[in-house]
Short mmCIF file of N, CA and C in Angstrom, two decimals:
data_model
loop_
_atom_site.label_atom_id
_atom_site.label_comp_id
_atom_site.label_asym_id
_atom_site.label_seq_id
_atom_site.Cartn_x
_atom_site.Cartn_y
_atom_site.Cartn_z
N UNK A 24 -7.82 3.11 -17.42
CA UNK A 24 -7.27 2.85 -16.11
C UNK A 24 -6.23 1.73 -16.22
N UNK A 25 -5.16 1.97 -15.64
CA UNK A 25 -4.41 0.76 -15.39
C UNK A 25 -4.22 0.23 -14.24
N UNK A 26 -4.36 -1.11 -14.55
CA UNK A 26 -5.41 -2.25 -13.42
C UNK A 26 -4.07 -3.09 -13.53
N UNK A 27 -3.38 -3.71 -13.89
CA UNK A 27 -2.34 -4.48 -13.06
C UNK A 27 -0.88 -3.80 -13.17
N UNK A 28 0.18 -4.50 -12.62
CA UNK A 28 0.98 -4.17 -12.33
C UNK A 28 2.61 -4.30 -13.50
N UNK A 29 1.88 -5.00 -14.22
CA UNK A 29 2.42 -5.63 -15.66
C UNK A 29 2.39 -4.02 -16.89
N UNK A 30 1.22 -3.87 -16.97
CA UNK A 30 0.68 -2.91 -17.05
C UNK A 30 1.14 -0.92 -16.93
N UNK A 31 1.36 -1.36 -15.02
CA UNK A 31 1.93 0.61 -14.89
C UNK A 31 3.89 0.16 -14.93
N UNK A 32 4.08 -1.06 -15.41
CA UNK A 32 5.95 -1.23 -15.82
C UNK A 32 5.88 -1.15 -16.68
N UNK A 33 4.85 -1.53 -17.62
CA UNK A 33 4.94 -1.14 -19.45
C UNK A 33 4.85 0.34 -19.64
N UNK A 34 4.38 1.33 -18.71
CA UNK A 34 3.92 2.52 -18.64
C UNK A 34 5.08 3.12 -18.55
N UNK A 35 5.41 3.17 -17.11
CA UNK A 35 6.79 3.49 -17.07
C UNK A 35 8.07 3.36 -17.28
N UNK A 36 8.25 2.00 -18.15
CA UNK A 36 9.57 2.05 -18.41
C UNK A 36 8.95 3.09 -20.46
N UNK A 37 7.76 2.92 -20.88
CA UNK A 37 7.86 3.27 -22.54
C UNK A 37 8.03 4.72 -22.05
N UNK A 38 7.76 5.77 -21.10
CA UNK A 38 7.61 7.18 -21.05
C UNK A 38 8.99 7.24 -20.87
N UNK A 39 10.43 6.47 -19.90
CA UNK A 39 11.49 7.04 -19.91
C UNK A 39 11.97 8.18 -19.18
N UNK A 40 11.05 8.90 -18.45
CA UNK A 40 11.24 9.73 -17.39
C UNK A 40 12.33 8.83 -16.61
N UNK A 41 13.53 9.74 -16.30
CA UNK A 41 13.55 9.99 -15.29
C UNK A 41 13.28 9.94 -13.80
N UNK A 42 12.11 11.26 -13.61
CA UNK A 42 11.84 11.53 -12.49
C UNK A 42 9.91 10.82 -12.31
N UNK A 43 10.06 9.74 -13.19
CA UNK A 43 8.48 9.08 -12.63
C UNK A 43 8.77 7.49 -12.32
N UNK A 44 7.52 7.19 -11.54
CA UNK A 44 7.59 5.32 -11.49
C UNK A 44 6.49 4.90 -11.18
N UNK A 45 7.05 3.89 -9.98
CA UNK A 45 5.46 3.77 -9.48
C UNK A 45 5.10 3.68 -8.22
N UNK A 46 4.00 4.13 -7.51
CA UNK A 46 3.34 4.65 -6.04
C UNK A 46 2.86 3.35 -5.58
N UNK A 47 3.39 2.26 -5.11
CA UNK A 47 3.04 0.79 -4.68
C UNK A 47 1.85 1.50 -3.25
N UNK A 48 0.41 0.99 -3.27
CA UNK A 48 -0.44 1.37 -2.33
C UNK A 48 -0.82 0.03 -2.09
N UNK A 49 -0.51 -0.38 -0.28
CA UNK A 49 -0.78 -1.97 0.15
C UNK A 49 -2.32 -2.32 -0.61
N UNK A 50 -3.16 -1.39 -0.10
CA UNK A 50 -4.72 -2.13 -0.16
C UNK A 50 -5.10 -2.53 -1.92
N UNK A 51 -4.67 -1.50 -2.99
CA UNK A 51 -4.71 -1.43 -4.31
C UNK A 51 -3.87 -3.10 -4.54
N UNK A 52 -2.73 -3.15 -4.15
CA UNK A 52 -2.25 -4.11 -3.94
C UNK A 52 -2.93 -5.36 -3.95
N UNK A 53 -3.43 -5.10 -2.96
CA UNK A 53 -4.17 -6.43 -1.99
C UNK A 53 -4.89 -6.60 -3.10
N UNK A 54 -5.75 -5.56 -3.29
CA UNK A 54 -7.19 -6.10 -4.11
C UNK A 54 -7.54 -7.00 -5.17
N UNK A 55 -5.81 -6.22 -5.81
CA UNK A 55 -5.55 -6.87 -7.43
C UNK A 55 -5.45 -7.79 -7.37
N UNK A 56 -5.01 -8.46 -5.75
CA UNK A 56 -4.57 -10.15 -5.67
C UNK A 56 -3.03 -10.05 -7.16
N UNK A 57 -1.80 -9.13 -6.23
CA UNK A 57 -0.74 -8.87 -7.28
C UNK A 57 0.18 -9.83 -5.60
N UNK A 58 0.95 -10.56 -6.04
CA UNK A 58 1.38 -11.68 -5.43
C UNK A 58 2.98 -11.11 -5.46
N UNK A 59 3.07 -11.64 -3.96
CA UNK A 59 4.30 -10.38 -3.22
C UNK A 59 5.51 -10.96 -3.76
N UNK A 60 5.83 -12.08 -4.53
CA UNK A 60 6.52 -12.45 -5.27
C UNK A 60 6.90 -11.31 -6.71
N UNK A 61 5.64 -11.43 -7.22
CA UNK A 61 5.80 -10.11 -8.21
C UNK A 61 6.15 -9.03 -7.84
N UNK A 62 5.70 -8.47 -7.03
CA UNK A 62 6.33 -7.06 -6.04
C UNK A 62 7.90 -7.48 -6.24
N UNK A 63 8.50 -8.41 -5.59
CA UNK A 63 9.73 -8.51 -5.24
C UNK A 63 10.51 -8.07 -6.69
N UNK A 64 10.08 -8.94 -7.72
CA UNK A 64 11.05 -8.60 -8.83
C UNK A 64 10.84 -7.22 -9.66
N UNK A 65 9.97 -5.87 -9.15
CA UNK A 65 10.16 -4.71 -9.76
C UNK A 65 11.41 -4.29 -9.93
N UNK A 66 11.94 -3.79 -10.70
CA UNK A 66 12.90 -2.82 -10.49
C UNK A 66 13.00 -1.90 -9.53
N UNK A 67 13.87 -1.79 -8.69
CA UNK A 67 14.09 -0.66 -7.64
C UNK A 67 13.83 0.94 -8.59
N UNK A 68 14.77 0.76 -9.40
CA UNK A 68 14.91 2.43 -10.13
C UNK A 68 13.16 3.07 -10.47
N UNK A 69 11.95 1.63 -9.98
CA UNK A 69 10.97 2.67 -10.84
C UNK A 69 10.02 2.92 -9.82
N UNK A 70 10.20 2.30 -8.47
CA UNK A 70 9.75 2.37 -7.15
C UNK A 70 9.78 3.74 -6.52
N UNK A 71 8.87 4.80 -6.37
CA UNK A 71 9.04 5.88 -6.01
C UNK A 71 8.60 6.08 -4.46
N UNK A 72 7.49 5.80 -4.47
CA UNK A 72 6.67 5.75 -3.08
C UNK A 72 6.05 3.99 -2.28
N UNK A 73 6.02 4.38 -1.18
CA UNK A 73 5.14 2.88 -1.33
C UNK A 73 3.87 3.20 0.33
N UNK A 74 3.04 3.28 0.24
CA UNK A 74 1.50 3.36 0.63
C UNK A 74 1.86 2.20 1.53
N UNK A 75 1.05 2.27 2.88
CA UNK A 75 0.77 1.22 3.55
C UNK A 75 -0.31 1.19 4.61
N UNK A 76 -1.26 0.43 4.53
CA UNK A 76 -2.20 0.44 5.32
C UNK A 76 -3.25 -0.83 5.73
N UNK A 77 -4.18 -1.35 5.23
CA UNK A 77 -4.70 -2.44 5.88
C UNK A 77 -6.37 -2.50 5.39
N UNK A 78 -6.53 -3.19 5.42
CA UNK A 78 -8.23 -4.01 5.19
C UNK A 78 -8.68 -5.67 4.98
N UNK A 79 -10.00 -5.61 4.04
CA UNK A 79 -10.46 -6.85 4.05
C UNK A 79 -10.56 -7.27 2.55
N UNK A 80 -10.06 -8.27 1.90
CA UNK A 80 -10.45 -8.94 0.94
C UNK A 80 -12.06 -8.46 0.14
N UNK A 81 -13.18 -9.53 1.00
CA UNK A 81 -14.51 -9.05 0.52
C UNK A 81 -15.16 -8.43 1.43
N UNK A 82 -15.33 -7.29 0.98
CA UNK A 82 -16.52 -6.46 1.62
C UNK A 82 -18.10 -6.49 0.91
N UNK A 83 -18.98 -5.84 1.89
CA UNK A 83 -20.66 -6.30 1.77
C UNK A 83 -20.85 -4.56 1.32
N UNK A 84 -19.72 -3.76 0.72
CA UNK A 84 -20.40 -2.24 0.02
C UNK A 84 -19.63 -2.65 -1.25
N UNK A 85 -19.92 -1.31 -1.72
CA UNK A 85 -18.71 -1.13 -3.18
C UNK A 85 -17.50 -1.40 -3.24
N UNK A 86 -16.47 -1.57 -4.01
CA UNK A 86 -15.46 -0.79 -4.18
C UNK A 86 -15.03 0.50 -3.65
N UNK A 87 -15.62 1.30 -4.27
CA UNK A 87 -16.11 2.97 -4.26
C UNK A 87 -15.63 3.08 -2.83
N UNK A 88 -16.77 2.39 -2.60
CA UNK A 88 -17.10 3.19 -0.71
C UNK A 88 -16.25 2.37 0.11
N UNK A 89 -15.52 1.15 -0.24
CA UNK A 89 -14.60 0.42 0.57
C UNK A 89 -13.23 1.34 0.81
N UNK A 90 -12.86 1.80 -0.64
CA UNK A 90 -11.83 2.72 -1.24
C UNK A 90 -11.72 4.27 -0.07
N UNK A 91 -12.99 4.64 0.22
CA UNK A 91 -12.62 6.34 0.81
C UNK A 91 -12.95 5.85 2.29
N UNK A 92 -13.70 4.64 2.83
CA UNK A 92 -14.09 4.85 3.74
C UNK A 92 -13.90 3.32 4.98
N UNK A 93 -13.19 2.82 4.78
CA UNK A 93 -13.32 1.54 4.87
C UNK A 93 -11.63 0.52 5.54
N UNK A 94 -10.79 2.06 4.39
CA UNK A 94 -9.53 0.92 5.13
C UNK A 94 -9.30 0.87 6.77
N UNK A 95 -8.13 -0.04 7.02
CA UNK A 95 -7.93 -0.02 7.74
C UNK A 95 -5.88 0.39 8.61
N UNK A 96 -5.89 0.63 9.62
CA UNK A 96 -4.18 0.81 10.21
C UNK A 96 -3.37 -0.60 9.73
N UNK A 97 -2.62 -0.32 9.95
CA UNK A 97 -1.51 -1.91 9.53
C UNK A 97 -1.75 -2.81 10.75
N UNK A 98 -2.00 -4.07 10.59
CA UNK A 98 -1.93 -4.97 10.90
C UNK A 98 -3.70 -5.51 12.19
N UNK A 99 -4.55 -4.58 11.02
CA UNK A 99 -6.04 -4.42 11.97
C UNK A 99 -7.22 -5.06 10.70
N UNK A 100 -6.53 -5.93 9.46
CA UNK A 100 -7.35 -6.05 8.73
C UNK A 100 -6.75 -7.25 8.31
N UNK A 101 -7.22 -7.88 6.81
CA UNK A 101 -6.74 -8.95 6.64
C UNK A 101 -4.91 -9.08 5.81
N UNK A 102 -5.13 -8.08 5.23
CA UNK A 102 -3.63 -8.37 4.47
C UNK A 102 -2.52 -8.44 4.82
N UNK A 103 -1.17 -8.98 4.08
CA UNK A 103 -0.31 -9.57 5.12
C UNK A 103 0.56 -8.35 4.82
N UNK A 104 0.81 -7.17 6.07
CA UNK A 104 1.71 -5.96 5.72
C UNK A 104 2.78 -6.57 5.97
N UNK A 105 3.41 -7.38 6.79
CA UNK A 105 4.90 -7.08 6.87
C UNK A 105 5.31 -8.25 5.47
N UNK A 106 4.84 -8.86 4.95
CA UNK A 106 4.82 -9.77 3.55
C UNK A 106 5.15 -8.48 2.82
N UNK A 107 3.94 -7.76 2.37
CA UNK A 107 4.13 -6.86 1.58
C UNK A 107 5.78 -5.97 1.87
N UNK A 108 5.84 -5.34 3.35
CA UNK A 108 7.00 -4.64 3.39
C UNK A 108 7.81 -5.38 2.82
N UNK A 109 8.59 -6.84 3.04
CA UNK A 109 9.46 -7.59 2.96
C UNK A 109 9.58 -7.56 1.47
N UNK A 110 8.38 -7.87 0.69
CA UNK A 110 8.79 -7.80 -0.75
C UNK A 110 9.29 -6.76 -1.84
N UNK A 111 8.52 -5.53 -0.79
CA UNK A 111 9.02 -4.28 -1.02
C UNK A 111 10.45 -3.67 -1.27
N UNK A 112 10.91 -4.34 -0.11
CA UNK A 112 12.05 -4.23 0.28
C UNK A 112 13.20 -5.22 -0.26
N UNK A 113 12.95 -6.41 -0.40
CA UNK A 113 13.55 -7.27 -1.43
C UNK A 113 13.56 -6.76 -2.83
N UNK A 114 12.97 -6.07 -3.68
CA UNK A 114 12.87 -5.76 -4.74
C UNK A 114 13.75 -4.12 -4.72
N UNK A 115 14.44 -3.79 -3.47
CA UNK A 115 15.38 -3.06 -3.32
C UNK A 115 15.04 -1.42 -3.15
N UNK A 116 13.21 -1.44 -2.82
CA UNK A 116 12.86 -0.11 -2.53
C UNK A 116 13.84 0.33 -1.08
N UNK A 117 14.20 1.55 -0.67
CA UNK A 117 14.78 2.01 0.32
C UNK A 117 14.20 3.84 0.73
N UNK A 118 13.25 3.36 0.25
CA UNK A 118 12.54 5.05 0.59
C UNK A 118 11.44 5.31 1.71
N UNK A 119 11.36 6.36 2.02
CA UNK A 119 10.24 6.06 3.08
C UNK A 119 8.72 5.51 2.57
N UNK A 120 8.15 5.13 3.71
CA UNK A 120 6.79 4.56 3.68
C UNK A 120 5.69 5.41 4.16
N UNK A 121 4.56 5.24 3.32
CA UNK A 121 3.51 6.87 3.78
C UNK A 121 2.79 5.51 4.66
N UNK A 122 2.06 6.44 5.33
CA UNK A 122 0.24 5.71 5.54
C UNK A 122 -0.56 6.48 5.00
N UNK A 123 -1.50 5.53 4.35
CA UNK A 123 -2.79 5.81 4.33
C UNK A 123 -3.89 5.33 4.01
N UNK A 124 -4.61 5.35 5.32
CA UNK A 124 -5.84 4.93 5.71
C UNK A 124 -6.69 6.06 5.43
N UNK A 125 -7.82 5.69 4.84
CA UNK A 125 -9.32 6.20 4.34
C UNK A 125 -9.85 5.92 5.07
N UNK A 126 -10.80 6.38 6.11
CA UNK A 126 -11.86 6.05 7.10
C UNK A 126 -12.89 6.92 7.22
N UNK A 127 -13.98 6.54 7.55
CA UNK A 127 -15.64 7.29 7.44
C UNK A 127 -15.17 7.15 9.35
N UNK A 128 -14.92 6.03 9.69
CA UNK A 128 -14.46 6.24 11.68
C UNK A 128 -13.71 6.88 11.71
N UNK A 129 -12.61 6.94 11.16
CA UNK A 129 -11.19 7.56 11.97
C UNK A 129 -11.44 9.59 11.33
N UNK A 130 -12.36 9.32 10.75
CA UNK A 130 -12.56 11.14 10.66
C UNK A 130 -13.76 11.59 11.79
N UNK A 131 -13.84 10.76 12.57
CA UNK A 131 -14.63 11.10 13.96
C UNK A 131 -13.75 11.66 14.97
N UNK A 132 -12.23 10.95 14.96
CA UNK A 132 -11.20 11.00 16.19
C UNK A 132 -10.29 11.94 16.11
N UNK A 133 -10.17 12.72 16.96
CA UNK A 133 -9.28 13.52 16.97
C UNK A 133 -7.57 13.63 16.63
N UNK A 134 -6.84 14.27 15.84
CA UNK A 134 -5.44 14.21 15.05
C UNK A 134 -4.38 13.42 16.32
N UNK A 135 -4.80 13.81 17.42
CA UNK A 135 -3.76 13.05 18.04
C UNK A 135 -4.01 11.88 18.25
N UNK A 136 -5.14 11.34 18.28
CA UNK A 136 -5.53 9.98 18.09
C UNK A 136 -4.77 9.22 17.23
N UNK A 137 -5.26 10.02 16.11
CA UNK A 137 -5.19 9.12 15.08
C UNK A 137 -3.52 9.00 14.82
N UNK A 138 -3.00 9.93 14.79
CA UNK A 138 -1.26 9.80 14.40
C UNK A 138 -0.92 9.23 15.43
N UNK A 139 -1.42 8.86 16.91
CA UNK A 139 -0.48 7.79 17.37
C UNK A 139 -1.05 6.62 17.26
N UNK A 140 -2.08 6.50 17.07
CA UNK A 140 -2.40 4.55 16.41
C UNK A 140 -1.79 4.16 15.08
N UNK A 141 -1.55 5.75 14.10
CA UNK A 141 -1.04 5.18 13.04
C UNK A 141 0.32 4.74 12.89
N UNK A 142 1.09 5.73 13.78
CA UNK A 142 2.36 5.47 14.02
C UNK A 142 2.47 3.88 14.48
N UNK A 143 1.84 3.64 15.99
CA UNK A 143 1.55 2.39 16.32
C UNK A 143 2.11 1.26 15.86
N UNK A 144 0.49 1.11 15.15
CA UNK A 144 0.17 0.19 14.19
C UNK A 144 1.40 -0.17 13.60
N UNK A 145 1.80 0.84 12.66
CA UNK A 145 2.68 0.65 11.15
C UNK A 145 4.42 0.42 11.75
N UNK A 146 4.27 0.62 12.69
CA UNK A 146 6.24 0.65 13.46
C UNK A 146 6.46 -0.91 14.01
N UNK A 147 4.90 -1.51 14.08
CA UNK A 147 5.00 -3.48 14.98
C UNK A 147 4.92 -3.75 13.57
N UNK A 148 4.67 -3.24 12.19
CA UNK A 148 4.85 -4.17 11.02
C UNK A 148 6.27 -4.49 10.92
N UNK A 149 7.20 -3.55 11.19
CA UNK A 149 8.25 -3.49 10.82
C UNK A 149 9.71 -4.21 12.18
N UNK A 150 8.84 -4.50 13.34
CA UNK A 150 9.49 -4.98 14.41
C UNK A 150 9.17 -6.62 13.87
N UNK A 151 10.06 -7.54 14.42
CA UNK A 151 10.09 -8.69 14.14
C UNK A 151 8.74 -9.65 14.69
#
């Protein structure tokens, strides 16, 4: 597994593709405690996607079960999303931004629910 971020740039720059890089996901992020400073100085060219969503530092389950069931919308947990966007974006990504939130709740609520809290949520990260 590759566990830091030092790590999937040694990956991707030795393979030389082209058409691969790397999938920046906020909470994976968060977890590693990878410091939005470092984010900033990736290379743009290897930035493909970038994940955004929300949670807590320490949780009282697994990993595991924090991972499928646990996150949270942008700006409903502890991590700092619009930090993250900003560094994102300083480091010269310009592509769109997914969500995604894992929830054991939010697979209770119905699709229109949920796509307009997610929308929501993730559009005041990006307002001042």
């Amino acid at each position: 597994m590759i566990d830091t971020l030092k790590d999937s740039l040694t990956m991707v720059e030795a393979a030389g593709a082209r058409n691969g890089g790397i999938i920046l996901d906020l909470w994976h992020i968060a977890k590693m405690r990878v410091s939005y400073e470092e984010l900033s100085r990736i290379p743009a060219k290897y930035l493909v996607s970038v994940e955004l969503n929300d949670g807590t530092f320490e949780a009282p389950w697994s990993l595991h079960e924090d991972t499928i069931n646990h996150r949270r919308f942008c700006g409903e947990g502890e991590f700092d999303v619009k930090g993250f966007i900003n560094a994102v974006e300083k480091a010269g990504y310009a592509g769109p931004f997914g969500i995604e939130v894992l929830s054991e709740e939010l697979r209770q609520k119905s699709l229109q629910e949920i796509v307009t809290r997610a929308f929501q949520t993730t559009i005041a990260q990006f307002r001042s």
